[in-house]
Short mmCIF file of N, CA and C in Angstrom, two decimals:
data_model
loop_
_atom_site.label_atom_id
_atom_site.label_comp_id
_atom_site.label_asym_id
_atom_site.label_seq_id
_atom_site.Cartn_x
_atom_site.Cartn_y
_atom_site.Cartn_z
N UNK A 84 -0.33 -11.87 -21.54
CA UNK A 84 -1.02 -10.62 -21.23
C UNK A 84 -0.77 -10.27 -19.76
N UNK A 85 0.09 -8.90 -19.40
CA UNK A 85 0.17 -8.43 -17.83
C UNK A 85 -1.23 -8.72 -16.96
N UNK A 86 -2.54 -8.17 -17.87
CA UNK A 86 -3.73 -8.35 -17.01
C UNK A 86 -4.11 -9.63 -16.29
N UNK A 87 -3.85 -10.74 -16.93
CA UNK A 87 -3.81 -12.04 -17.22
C UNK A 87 -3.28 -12.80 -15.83
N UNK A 88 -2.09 -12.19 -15.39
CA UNK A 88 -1.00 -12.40 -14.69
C UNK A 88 -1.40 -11.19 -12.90
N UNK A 89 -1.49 -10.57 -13.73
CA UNK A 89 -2.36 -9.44 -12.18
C UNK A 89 -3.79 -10.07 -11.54
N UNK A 90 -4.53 -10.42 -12.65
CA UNK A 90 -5.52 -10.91 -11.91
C UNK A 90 -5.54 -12.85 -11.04
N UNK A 91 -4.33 -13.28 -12.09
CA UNK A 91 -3.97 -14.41 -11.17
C UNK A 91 -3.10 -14.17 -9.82
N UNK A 92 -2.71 -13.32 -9.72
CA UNK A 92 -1.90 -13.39 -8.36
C UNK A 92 -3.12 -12.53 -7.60
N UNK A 93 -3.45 -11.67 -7.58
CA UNK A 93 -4.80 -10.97 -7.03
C UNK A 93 -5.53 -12.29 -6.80
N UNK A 94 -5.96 -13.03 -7.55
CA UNK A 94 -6.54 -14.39 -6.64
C UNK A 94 -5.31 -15.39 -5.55
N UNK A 95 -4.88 -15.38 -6.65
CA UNK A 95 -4.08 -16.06 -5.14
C UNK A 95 -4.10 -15.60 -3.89
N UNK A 96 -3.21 -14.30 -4.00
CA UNK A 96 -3.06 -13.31 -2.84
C UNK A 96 -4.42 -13.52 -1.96
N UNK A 97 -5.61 -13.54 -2.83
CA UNK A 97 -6.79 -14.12 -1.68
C UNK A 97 -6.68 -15.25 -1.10
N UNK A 98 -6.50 -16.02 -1.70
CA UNK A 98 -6.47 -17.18 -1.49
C UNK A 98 -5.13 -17.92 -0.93
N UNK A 99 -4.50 -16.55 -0.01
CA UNK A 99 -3.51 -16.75 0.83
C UNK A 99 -2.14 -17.42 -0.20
N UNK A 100 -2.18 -17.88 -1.01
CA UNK A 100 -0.90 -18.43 -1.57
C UNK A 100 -0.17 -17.20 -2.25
N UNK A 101 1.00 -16.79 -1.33
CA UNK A 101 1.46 -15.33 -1.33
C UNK A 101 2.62 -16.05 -2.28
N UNK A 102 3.49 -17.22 -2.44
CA UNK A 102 4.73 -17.20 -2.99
C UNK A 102 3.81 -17.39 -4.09
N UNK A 103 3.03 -17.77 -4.58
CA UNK A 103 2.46 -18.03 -5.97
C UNK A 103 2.13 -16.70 -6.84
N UNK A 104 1.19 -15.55 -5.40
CA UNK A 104 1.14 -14.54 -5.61
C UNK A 104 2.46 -13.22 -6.26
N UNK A 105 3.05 -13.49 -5.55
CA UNK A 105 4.38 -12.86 -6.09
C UNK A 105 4.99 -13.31 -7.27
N UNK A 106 4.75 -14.33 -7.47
CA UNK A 106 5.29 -14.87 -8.60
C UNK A 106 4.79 -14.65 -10.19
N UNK A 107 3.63 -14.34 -9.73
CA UNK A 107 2.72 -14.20 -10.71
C UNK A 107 2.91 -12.48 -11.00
N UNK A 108 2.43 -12.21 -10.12
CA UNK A 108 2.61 -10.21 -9.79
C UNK A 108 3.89 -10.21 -10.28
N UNK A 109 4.95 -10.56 -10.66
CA UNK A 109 6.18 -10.36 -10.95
C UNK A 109 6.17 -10.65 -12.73
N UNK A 110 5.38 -11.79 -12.76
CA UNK A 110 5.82 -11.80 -13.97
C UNK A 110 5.08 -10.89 -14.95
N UNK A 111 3.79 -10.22 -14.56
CA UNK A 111 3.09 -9.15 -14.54
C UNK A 111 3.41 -7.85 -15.33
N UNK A 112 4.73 -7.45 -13.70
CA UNK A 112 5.87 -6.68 -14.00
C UNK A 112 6.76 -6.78 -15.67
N UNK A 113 6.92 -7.60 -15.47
CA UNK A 113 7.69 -8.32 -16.55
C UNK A 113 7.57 -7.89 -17.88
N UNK A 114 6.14 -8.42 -18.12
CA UNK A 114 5.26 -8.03 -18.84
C UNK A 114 4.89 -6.80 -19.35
N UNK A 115 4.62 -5.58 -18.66
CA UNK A 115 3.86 -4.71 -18.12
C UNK A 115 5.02 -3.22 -17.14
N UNK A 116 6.40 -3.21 -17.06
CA UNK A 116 7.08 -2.44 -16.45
C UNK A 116 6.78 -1.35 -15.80
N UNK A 117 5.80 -0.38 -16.70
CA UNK A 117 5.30 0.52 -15.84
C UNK A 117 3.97 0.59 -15.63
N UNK A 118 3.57 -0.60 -15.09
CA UNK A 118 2.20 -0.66 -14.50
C UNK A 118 2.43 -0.37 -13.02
N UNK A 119 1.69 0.29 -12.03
CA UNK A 119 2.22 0.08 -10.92
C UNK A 119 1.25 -0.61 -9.90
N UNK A 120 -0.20 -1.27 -10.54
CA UNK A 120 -0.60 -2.39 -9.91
C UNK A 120 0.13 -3.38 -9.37
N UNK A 121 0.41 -4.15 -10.03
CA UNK A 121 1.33 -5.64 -9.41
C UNK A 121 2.33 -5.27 -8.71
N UNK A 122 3.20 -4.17 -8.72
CA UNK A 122 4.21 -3.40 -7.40
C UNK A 122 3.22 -3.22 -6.61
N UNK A 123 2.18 -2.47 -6.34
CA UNK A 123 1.91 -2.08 -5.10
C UNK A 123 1.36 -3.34 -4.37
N UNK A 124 0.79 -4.20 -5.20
CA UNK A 124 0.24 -5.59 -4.91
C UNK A 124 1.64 -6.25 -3.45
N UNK A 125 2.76 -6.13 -4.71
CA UNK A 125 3.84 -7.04 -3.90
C UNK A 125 4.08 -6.30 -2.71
N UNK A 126 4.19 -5.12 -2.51
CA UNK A 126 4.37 -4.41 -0.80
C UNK A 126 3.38 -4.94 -0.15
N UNK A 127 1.91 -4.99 -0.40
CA UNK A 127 1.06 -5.18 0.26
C UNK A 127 1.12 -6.81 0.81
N UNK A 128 1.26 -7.62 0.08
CA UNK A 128 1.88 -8.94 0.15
C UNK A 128 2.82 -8.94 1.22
N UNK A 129 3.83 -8.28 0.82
CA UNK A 129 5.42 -8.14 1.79
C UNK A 129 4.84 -7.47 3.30
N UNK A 130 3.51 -6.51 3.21
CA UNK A 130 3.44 -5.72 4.67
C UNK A 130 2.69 -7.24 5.33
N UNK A 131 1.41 -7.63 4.90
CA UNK A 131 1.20 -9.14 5.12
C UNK A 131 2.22 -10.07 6.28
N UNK A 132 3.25 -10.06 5.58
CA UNK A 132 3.96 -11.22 5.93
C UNK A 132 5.12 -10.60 6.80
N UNK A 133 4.73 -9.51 7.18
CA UNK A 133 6.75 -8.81 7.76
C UNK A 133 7.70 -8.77 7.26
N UNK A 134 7.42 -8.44 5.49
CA UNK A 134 9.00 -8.47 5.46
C UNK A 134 8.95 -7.06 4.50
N UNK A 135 9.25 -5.84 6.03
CA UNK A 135 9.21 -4.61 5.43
C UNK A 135 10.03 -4.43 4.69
N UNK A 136 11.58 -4.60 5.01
CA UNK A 136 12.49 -4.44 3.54
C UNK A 136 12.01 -4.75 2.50
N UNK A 137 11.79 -5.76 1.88
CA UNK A 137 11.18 -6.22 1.17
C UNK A 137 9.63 -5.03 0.23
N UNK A 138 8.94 -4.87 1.48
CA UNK A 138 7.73 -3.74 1.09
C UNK A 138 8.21 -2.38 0.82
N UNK A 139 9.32 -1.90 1.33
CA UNK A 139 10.21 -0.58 1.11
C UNK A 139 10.34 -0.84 -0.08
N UNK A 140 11.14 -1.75 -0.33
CA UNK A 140 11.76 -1.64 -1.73
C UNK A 140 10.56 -2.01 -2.73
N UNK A 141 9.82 -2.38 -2.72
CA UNK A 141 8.36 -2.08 -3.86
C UNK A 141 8.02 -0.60 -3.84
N UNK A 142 7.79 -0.20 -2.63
CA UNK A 142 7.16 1.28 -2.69
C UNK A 142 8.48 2.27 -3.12
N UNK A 143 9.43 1.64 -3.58
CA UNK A 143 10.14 2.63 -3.91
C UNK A 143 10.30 2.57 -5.26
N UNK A 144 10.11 0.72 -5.98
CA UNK A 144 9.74 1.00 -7.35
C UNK A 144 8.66 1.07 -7.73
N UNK A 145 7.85 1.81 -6.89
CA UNK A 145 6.52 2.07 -7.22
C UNK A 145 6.86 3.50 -7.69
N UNK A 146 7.77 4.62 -6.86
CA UNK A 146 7.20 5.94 -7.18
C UNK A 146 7.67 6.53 -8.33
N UNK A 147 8.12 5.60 -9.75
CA UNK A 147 8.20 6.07 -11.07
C UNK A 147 6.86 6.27 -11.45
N UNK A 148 6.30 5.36 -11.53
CA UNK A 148 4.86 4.32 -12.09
C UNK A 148 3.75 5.03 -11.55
N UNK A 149 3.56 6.00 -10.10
CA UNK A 149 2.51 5.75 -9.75
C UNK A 149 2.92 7.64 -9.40
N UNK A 150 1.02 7.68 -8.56
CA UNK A 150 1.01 9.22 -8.65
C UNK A 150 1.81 9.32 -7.03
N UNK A 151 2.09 10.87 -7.05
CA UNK A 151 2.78 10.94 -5.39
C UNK A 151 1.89 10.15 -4.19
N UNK A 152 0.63 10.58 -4.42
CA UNK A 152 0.20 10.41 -3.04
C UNK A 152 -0.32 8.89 -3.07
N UNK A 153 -0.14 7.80 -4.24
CA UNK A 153 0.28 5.95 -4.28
C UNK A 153 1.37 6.23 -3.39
N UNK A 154 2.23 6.20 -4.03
CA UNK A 154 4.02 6.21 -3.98
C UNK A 154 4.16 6.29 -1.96
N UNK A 155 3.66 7.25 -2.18
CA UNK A 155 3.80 8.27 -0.47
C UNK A 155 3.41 7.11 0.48
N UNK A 156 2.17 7.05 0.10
CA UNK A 156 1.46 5.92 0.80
C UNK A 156 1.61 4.88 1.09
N UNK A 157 2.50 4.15 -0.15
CA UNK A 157 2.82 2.76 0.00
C UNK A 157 3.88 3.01 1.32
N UNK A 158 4.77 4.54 0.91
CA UNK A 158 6.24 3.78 2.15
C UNK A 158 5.70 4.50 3.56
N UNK A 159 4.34 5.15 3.86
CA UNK A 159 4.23 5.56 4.58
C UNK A 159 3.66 4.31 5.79
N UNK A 160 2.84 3.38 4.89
CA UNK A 160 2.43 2.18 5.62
C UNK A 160 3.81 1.64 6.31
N UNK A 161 4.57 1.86 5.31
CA UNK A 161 5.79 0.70 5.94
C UNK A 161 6.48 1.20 6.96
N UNK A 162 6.87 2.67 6.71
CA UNK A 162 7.18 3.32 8.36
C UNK A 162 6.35 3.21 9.60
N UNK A 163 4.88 3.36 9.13
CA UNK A 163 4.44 3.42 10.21
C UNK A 163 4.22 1.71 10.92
N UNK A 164 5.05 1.00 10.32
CA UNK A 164 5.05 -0.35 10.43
C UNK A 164 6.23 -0.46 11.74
N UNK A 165 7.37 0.17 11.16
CA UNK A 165 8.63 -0.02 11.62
C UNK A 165 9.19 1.20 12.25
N UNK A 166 8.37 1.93 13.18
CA UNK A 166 9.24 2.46 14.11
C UNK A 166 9.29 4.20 13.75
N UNK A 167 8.62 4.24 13.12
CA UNK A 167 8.28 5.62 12.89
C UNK A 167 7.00 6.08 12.02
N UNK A 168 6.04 5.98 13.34
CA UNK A 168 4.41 6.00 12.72
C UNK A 168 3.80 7.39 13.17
N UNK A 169 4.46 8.11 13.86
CA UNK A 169 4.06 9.76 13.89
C UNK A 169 4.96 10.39 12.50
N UNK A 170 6.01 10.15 12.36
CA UNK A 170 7.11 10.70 11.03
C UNK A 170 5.49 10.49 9.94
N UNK A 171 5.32 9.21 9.93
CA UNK A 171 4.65 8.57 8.58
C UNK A 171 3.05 9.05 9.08
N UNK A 172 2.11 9.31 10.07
CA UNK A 172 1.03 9.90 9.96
C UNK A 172 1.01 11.09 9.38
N UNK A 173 2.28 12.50 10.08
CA UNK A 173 1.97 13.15 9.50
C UNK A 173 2.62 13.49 8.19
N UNK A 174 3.23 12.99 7.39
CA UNK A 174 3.56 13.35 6.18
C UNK A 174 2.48 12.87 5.04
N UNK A 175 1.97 11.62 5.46
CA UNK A 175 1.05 11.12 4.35
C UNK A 175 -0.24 12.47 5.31
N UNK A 176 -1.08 12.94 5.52
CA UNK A 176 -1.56 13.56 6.28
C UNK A 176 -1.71 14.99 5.61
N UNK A 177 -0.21 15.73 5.12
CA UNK A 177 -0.03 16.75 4.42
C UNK A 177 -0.56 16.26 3.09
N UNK A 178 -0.18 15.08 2.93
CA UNK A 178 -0.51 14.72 1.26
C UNK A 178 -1.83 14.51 0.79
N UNK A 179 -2.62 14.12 2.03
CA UNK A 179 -4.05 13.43 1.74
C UNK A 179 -4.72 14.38 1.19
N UNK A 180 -4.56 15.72 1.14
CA UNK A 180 -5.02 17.05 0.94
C UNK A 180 -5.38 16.68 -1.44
N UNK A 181 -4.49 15.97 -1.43
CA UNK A 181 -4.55 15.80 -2.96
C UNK A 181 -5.42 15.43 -3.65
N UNK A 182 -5.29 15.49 -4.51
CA UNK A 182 -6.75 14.65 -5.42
C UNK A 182 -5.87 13.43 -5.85
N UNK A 183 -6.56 12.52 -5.75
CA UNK A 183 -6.81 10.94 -6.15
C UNK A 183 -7.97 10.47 -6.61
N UNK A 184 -8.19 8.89 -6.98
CA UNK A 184 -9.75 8.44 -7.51
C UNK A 184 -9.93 7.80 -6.06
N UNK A 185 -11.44 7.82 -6.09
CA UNK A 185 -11.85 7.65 -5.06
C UNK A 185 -11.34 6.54 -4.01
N UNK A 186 -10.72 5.04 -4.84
CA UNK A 186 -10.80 4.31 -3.85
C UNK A 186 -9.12 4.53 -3.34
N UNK A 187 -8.63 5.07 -4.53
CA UNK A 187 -7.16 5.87 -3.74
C UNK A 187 -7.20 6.58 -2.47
N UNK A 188 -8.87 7.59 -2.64
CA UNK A 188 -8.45 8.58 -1.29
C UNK A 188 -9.36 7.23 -0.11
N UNK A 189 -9.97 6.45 -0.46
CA UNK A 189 -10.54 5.36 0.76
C UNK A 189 -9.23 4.76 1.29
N UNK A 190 -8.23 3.67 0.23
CA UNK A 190 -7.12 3.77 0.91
C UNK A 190 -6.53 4.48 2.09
N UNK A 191 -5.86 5.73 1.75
CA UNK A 191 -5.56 6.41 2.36
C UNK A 191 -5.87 7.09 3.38
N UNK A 192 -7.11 7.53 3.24
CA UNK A 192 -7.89 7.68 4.76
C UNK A 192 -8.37 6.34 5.50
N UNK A 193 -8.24 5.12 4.98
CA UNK A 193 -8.38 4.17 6.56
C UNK A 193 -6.87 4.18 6.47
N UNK A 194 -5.59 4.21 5.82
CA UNK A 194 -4.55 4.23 6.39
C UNK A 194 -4.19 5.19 7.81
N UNK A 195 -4.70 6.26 7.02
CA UNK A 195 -4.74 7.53 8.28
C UNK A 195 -5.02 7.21 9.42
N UNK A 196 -6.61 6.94 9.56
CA UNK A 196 -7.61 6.41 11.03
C UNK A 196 -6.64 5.38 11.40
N UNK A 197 -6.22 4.21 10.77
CA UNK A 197 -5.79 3.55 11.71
C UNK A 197 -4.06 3.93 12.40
N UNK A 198 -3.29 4.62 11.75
CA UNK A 198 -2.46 5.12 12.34
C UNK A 198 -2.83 6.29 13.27
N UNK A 199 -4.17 7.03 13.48
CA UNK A 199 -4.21 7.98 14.19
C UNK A 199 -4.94 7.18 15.49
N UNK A 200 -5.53 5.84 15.44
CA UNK A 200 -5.65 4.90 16.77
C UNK A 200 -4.46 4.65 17.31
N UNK A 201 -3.48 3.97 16.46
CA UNK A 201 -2.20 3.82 17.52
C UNK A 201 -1.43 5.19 17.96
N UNK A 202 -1.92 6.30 17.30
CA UNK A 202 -1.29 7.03 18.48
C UNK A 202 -2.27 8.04 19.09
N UNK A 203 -3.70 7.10 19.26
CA UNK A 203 -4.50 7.67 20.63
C UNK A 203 -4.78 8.70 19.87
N UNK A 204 -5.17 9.61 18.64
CA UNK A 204 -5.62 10.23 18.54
C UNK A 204 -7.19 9.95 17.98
N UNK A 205 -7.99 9.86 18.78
CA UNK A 205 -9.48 9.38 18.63
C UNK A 205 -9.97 10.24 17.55
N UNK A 206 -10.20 11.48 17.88
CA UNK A 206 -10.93 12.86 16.90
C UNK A 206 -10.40 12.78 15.68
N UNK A 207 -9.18 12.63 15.67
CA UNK A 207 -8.64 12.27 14.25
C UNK A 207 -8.99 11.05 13.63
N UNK A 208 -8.73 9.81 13.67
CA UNK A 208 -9.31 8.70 13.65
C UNK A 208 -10.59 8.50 13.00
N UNK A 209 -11.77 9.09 13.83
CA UNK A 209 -13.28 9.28 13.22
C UNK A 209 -13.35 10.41 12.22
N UNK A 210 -12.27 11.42 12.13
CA UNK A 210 -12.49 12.11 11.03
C UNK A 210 -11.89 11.45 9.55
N UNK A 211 -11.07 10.85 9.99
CA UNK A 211 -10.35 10.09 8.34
C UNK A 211 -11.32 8.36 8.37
N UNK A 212 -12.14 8.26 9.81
CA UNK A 212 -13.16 7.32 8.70
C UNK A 212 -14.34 7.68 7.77
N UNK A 213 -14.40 8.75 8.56
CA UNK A 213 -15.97 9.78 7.96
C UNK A 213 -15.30 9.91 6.72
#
């Protein structure tokens, strides 16, 4: 069962054992192809540990599976990881405007705030925590 397999690496992943985590989240995949839980799991894993290639290429087989403003989000973290975090504030920024379920748009707005701290924009910041 994919669920089976998502919720074992989701513990792991707590429980810090990330190669177990992936392993599991993979076989998930496996299982389960167009789920896009256990992908977004593995970027988040991969942003974790630095290995953005690695998180790119999830968020990119994420954006069959998942809605734009998942998809957006996942590679927007990863830019704003690697060297282009004004490109990636404001494009996810245009998008946030969308409808999502709620803990989609919580995601996304602490993604926001905290990319709008590293670039010193305070007013912005307290508005995407509000």
């Amino acid at each position: 069962d994919p669920r089976y397999w998502l919720v074992r690496g989701l513990v792991q992943q707590y429980s810090h054992d990330f190669a177990g985590a992936l392993e599991s989240l993979s076989r998930a995949s496996q299982l389960s192809p167009a789920a896009s839980e256990p992908i977004s799991w593995r970027a988040a894993i991969h942003m974790v540990q630095a290995n953005y290639a690695q998180a790119e290429a999830e968020c990119r087989r994420l954006t069959p599976f998942a809605n734009l403003l998942m998809a957006r989000g996942c590679s927007a973290y990863v830019q704003a990881a690697t060297g282009q975090l004004r490109q990636a504030y404001e494009g996810l920024q245009v998008l946030a405007v969308s409808e999502g379920s709620p803990g989609l748009m919580l995601w996304v707005r602490t993604r926001l705030a905290e990319m709008a701290i590293r670039l010193q924009r305070w007013d912005e910041a307290e508005q995407h925590f509000r």
